[in-house]
mmCIF file of C-alpha atoms in Angstrom:
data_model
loop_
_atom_site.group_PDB
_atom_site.id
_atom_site.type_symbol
_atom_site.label_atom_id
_atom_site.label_comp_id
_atom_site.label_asym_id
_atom_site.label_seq_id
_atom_site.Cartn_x
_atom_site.Cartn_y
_atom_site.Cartn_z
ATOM 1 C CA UNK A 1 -8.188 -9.689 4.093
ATOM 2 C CA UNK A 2 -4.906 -7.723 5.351
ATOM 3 C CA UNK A 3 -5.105 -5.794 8.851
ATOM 4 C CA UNK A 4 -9.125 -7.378 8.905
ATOM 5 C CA UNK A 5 -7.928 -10.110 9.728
ATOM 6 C CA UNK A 6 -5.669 -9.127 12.485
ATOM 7 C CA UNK A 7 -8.338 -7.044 13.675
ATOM 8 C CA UNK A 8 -10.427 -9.917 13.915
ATOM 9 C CA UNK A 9 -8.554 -12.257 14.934
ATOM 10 C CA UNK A 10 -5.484 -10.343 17.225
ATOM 11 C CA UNK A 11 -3.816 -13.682 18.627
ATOM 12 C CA UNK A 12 -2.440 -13.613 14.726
ATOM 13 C CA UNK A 13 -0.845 -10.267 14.666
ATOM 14 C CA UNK A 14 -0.074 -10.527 18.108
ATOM 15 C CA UNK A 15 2.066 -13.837 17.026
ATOM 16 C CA UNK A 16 3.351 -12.233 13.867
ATOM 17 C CA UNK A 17 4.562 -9.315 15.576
ATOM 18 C CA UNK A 18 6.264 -11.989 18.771
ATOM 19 C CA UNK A 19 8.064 -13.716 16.470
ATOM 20 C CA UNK A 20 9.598 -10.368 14.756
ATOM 21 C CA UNK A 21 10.533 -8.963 17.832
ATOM 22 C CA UNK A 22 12.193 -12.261 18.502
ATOM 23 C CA UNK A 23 14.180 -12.672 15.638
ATOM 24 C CA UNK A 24 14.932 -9.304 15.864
ATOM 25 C CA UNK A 25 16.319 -9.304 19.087
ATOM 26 C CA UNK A 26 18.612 -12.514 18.174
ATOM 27 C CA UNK A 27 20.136 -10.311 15.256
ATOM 28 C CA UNK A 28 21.463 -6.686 14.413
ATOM 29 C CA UNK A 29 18.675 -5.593 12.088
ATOM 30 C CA UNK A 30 16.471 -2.601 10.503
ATOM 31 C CA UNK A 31 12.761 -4.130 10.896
ATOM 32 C CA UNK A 32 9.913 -2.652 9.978
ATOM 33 C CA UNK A 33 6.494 -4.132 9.284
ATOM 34 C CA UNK A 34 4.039 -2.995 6.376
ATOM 35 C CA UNK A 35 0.294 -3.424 7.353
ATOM 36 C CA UNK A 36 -2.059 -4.370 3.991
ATOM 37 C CA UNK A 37 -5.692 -3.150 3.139
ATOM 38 C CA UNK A 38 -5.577 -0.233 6.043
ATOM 39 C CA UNK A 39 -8.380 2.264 5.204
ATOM 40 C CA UNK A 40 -8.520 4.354 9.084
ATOM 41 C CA UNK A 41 -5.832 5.700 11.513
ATOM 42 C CA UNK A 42 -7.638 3.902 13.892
ATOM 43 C CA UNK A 43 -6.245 0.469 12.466
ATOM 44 C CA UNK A 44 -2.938 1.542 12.225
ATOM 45 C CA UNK A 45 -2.732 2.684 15.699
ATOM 46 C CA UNK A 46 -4.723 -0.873 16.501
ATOM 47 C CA UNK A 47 -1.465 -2.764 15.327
ATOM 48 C CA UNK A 48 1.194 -0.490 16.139
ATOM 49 C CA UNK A 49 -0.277 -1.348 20.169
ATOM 50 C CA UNK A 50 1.257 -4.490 19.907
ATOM 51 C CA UNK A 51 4.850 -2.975 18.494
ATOM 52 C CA UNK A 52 6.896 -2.798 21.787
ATOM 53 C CA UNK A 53 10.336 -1.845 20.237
ATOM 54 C CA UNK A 54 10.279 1.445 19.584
ATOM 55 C CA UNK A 55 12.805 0.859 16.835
ATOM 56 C CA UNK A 56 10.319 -1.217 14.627
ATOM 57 C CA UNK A 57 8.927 0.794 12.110
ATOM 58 C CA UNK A 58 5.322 0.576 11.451
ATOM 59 C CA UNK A 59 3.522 1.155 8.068
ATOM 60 C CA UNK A 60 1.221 1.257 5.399
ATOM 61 C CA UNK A 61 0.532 -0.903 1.921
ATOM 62 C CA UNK A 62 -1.488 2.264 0.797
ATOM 63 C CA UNK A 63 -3.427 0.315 -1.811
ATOM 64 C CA UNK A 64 -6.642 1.315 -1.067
ATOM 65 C CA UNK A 65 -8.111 4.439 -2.048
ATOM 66 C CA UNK A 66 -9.570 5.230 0.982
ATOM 67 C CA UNK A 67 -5.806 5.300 2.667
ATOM 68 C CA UNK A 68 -5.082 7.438 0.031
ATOM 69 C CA UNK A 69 -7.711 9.695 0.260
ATOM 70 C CA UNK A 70 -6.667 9.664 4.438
ATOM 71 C CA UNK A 71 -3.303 10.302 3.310
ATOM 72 C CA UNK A 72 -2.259 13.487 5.835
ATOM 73 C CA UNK A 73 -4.044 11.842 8.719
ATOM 74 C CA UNK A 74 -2.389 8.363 8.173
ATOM 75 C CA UNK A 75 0.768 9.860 7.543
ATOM 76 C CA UNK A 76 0.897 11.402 11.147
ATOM 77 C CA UNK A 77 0.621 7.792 12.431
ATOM 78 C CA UNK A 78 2.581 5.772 9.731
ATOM 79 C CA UNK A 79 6.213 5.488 9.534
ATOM 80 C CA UNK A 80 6.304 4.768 6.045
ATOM 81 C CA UNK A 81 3.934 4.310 2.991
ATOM 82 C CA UNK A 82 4.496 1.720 0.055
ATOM 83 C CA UNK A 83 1.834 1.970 -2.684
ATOM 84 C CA UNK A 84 0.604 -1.360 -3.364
ATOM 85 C CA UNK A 85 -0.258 -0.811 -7.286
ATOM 86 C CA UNK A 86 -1.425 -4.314 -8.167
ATOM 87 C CA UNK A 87 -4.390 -3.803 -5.437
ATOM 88 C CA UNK A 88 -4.959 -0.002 -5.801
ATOM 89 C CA UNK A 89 -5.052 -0.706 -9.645
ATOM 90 C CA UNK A 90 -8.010 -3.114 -9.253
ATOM 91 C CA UNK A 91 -9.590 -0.752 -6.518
ATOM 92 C CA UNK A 92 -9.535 2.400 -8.871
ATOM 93 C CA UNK A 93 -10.193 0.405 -12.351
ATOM 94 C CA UNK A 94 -12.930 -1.940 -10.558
ATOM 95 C CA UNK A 95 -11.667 -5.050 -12.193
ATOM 96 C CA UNK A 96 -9.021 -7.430 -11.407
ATOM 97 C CA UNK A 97 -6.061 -8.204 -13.275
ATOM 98 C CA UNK A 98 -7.621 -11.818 -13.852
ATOM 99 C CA UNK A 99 -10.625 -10.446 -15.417
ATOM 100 C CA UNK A 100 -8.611 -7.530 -17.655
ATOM 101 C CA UNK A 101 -6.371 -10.621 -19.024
ATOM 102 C CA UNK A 102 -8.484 -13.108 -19.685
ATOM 103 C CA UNK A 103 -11.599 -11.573 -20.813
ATOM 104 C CA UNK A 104 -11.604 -8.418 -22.605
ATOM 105 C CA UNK A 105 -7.868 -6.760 -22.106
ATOM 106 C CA UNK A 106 -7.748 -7.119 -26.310
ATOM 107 C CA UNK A 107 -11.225 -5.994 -26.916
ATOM 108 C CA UNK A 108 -10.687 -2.774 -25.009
ATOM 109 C CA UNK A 109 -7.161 -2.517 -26.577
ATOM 110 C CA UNK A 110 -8.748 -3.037 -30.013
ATOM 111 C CA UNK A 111 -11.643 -0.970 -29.612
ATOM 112 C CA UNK A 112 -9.113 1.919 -27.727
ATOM 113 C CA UNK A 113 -11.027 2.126 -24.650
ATOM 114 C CA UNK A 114 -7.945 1.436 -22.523
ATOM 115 C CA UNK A 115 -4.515 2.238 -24.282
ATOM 116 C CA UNK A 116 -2.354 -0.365 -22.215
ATOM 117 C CA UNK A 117 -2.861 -2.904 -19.687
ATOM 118 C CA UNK A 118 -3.287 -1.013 -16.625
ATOM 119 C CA UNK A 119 -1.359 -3.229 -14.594
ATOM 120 C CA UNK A 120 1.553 -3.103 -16.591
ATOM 121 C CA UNK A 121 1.735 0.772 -16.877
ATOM 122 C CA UNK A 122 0.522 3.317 -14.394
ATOM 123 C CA UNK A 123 -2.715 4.900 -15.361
ATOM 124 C CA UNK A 124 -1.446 8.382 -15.067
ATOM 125 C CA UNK A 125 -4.774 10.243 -15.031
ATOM 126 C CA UNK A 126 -6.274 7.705 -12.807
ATOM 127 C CA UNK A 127 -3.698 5.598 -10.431
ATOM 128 C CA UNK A 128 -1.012 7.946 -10.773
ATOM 129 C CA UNK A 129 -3.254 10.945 -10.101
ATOM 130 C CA UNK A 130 -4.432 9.331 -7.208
ATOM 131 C CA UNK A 131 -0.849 8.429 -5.567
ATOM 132 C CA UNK A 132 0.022 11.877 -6.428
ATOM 133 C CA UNK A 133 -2.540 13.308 -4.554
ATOM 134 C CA UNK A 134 -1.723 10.959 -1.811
ATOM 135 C CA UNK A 135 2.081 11.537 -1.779
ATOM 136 C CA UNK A 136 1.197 15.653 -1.624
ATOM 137 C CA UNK A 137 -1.299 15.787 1.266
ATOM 138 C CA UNK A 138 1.153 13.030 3.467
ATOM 139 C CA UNK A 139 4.029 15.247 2.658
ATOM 140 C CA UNK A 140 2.210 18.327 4.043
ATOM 141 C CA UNK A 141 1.804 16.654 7.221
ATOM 142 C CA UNK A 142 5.303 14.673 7.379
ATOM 143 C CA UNK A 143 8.250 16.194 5.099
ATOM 144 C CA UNK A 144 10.337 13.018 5.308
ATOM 145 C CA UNK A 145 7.633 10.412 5.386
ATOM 146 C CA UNK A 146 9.493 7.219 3.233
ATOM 147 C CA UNK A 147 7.602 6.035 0.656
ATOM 148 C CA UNK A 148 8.089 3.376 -1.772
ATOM 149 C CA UNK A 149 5.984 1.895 -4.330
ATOM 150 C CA UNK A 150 5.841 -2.105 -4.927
ATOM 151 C CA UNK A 151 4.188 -3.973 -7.725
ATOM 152 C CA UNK A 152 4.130 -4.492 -11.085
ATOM 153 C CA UNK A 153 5.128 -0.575 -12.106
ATOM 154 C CA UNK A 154 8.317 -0.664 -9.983
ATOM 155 C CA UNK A 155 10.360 -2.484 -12.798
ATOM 156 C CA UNK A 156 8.919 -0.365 -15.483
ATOM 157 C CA UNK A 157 10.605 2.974 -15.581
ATOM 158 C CA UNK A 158 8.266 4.575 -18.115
ATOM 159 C CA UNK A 159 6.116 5.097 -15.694
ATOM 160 C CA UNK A 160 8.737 7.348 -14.203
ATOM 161 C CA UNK A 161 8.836 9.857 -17.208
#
């Protein structure tokens, strides 16, 4: 699963990254590539190897905790971050979104162990805490570091309040 894979099997990145550079160099375009499930620096710097052009930018899905908890060391490396919150949700919480839906999402909500589907809105004490902490100790390391967030939370602006 994510850079494991490429890791394990480098012919596949190696491609991946080819045909990018390919493309790219057959059009006038901002590329960058966003490398899932990365938990060291040492597998960031593993991929970006094969990333010739210097004008590809190289990054992470931070939606594992560990990457988040390696925040100011990955951000010395990374070229961007984009939380992944669908995956760091389920890495935090323990469950999947699956499981919270169908099983016992309306028991919890019912019995007011959870408040709201976590996937839906950013557990602030929990998720949010978490990217917080992430976004201060990359920041310390790399002022301007870009960083996005994708997922579910991005098209629900409560969580922005």
């Amino acid at each position: 699963r994510g850079v494991r894979v490429g890791v394990t099997f480098p012919e596949i990145y190696q491609m991946q990254i080819d045909a990018i550079s390919e493309a790219k160099s057959e059009v006038a375009a901002n590329v960058s590539i966003m490398v899932p499930q990365i938990i060291t620096v040492q597998e960031l710097l593993w991929v970006k190897k094969y990333v010739k052009d210097p004008t590809v930018k190289v990054g992470i899905m931070m939606e594992t905790v560990r990457a988040c908890m390696r925040a100011g060391k990955l951000a010395l490396v990374a070229d961007f971050f984009s939380f992944g919150t669908n995956d760091l949700t389920q890495a935090v919480f323990s469950f999947s979104r699956e499981d919270v839906e169908r099983k016992f999402l309306t028991t919890y909500l019912e019995l007011g162990i959870l408040q709201h589907n976590p996937f839906e809105i950013v557990d602030v004490k929990g998720v949010g805490r978490l990217m917080e902490t992430a976004v201060t100790w990359a920041r310390r390391e790399k002022k301007a570091l870009e960083i996005g967030v994708c997922g579910d939370y991005v098209g629900n602006f409560s969580i922005l309040v």
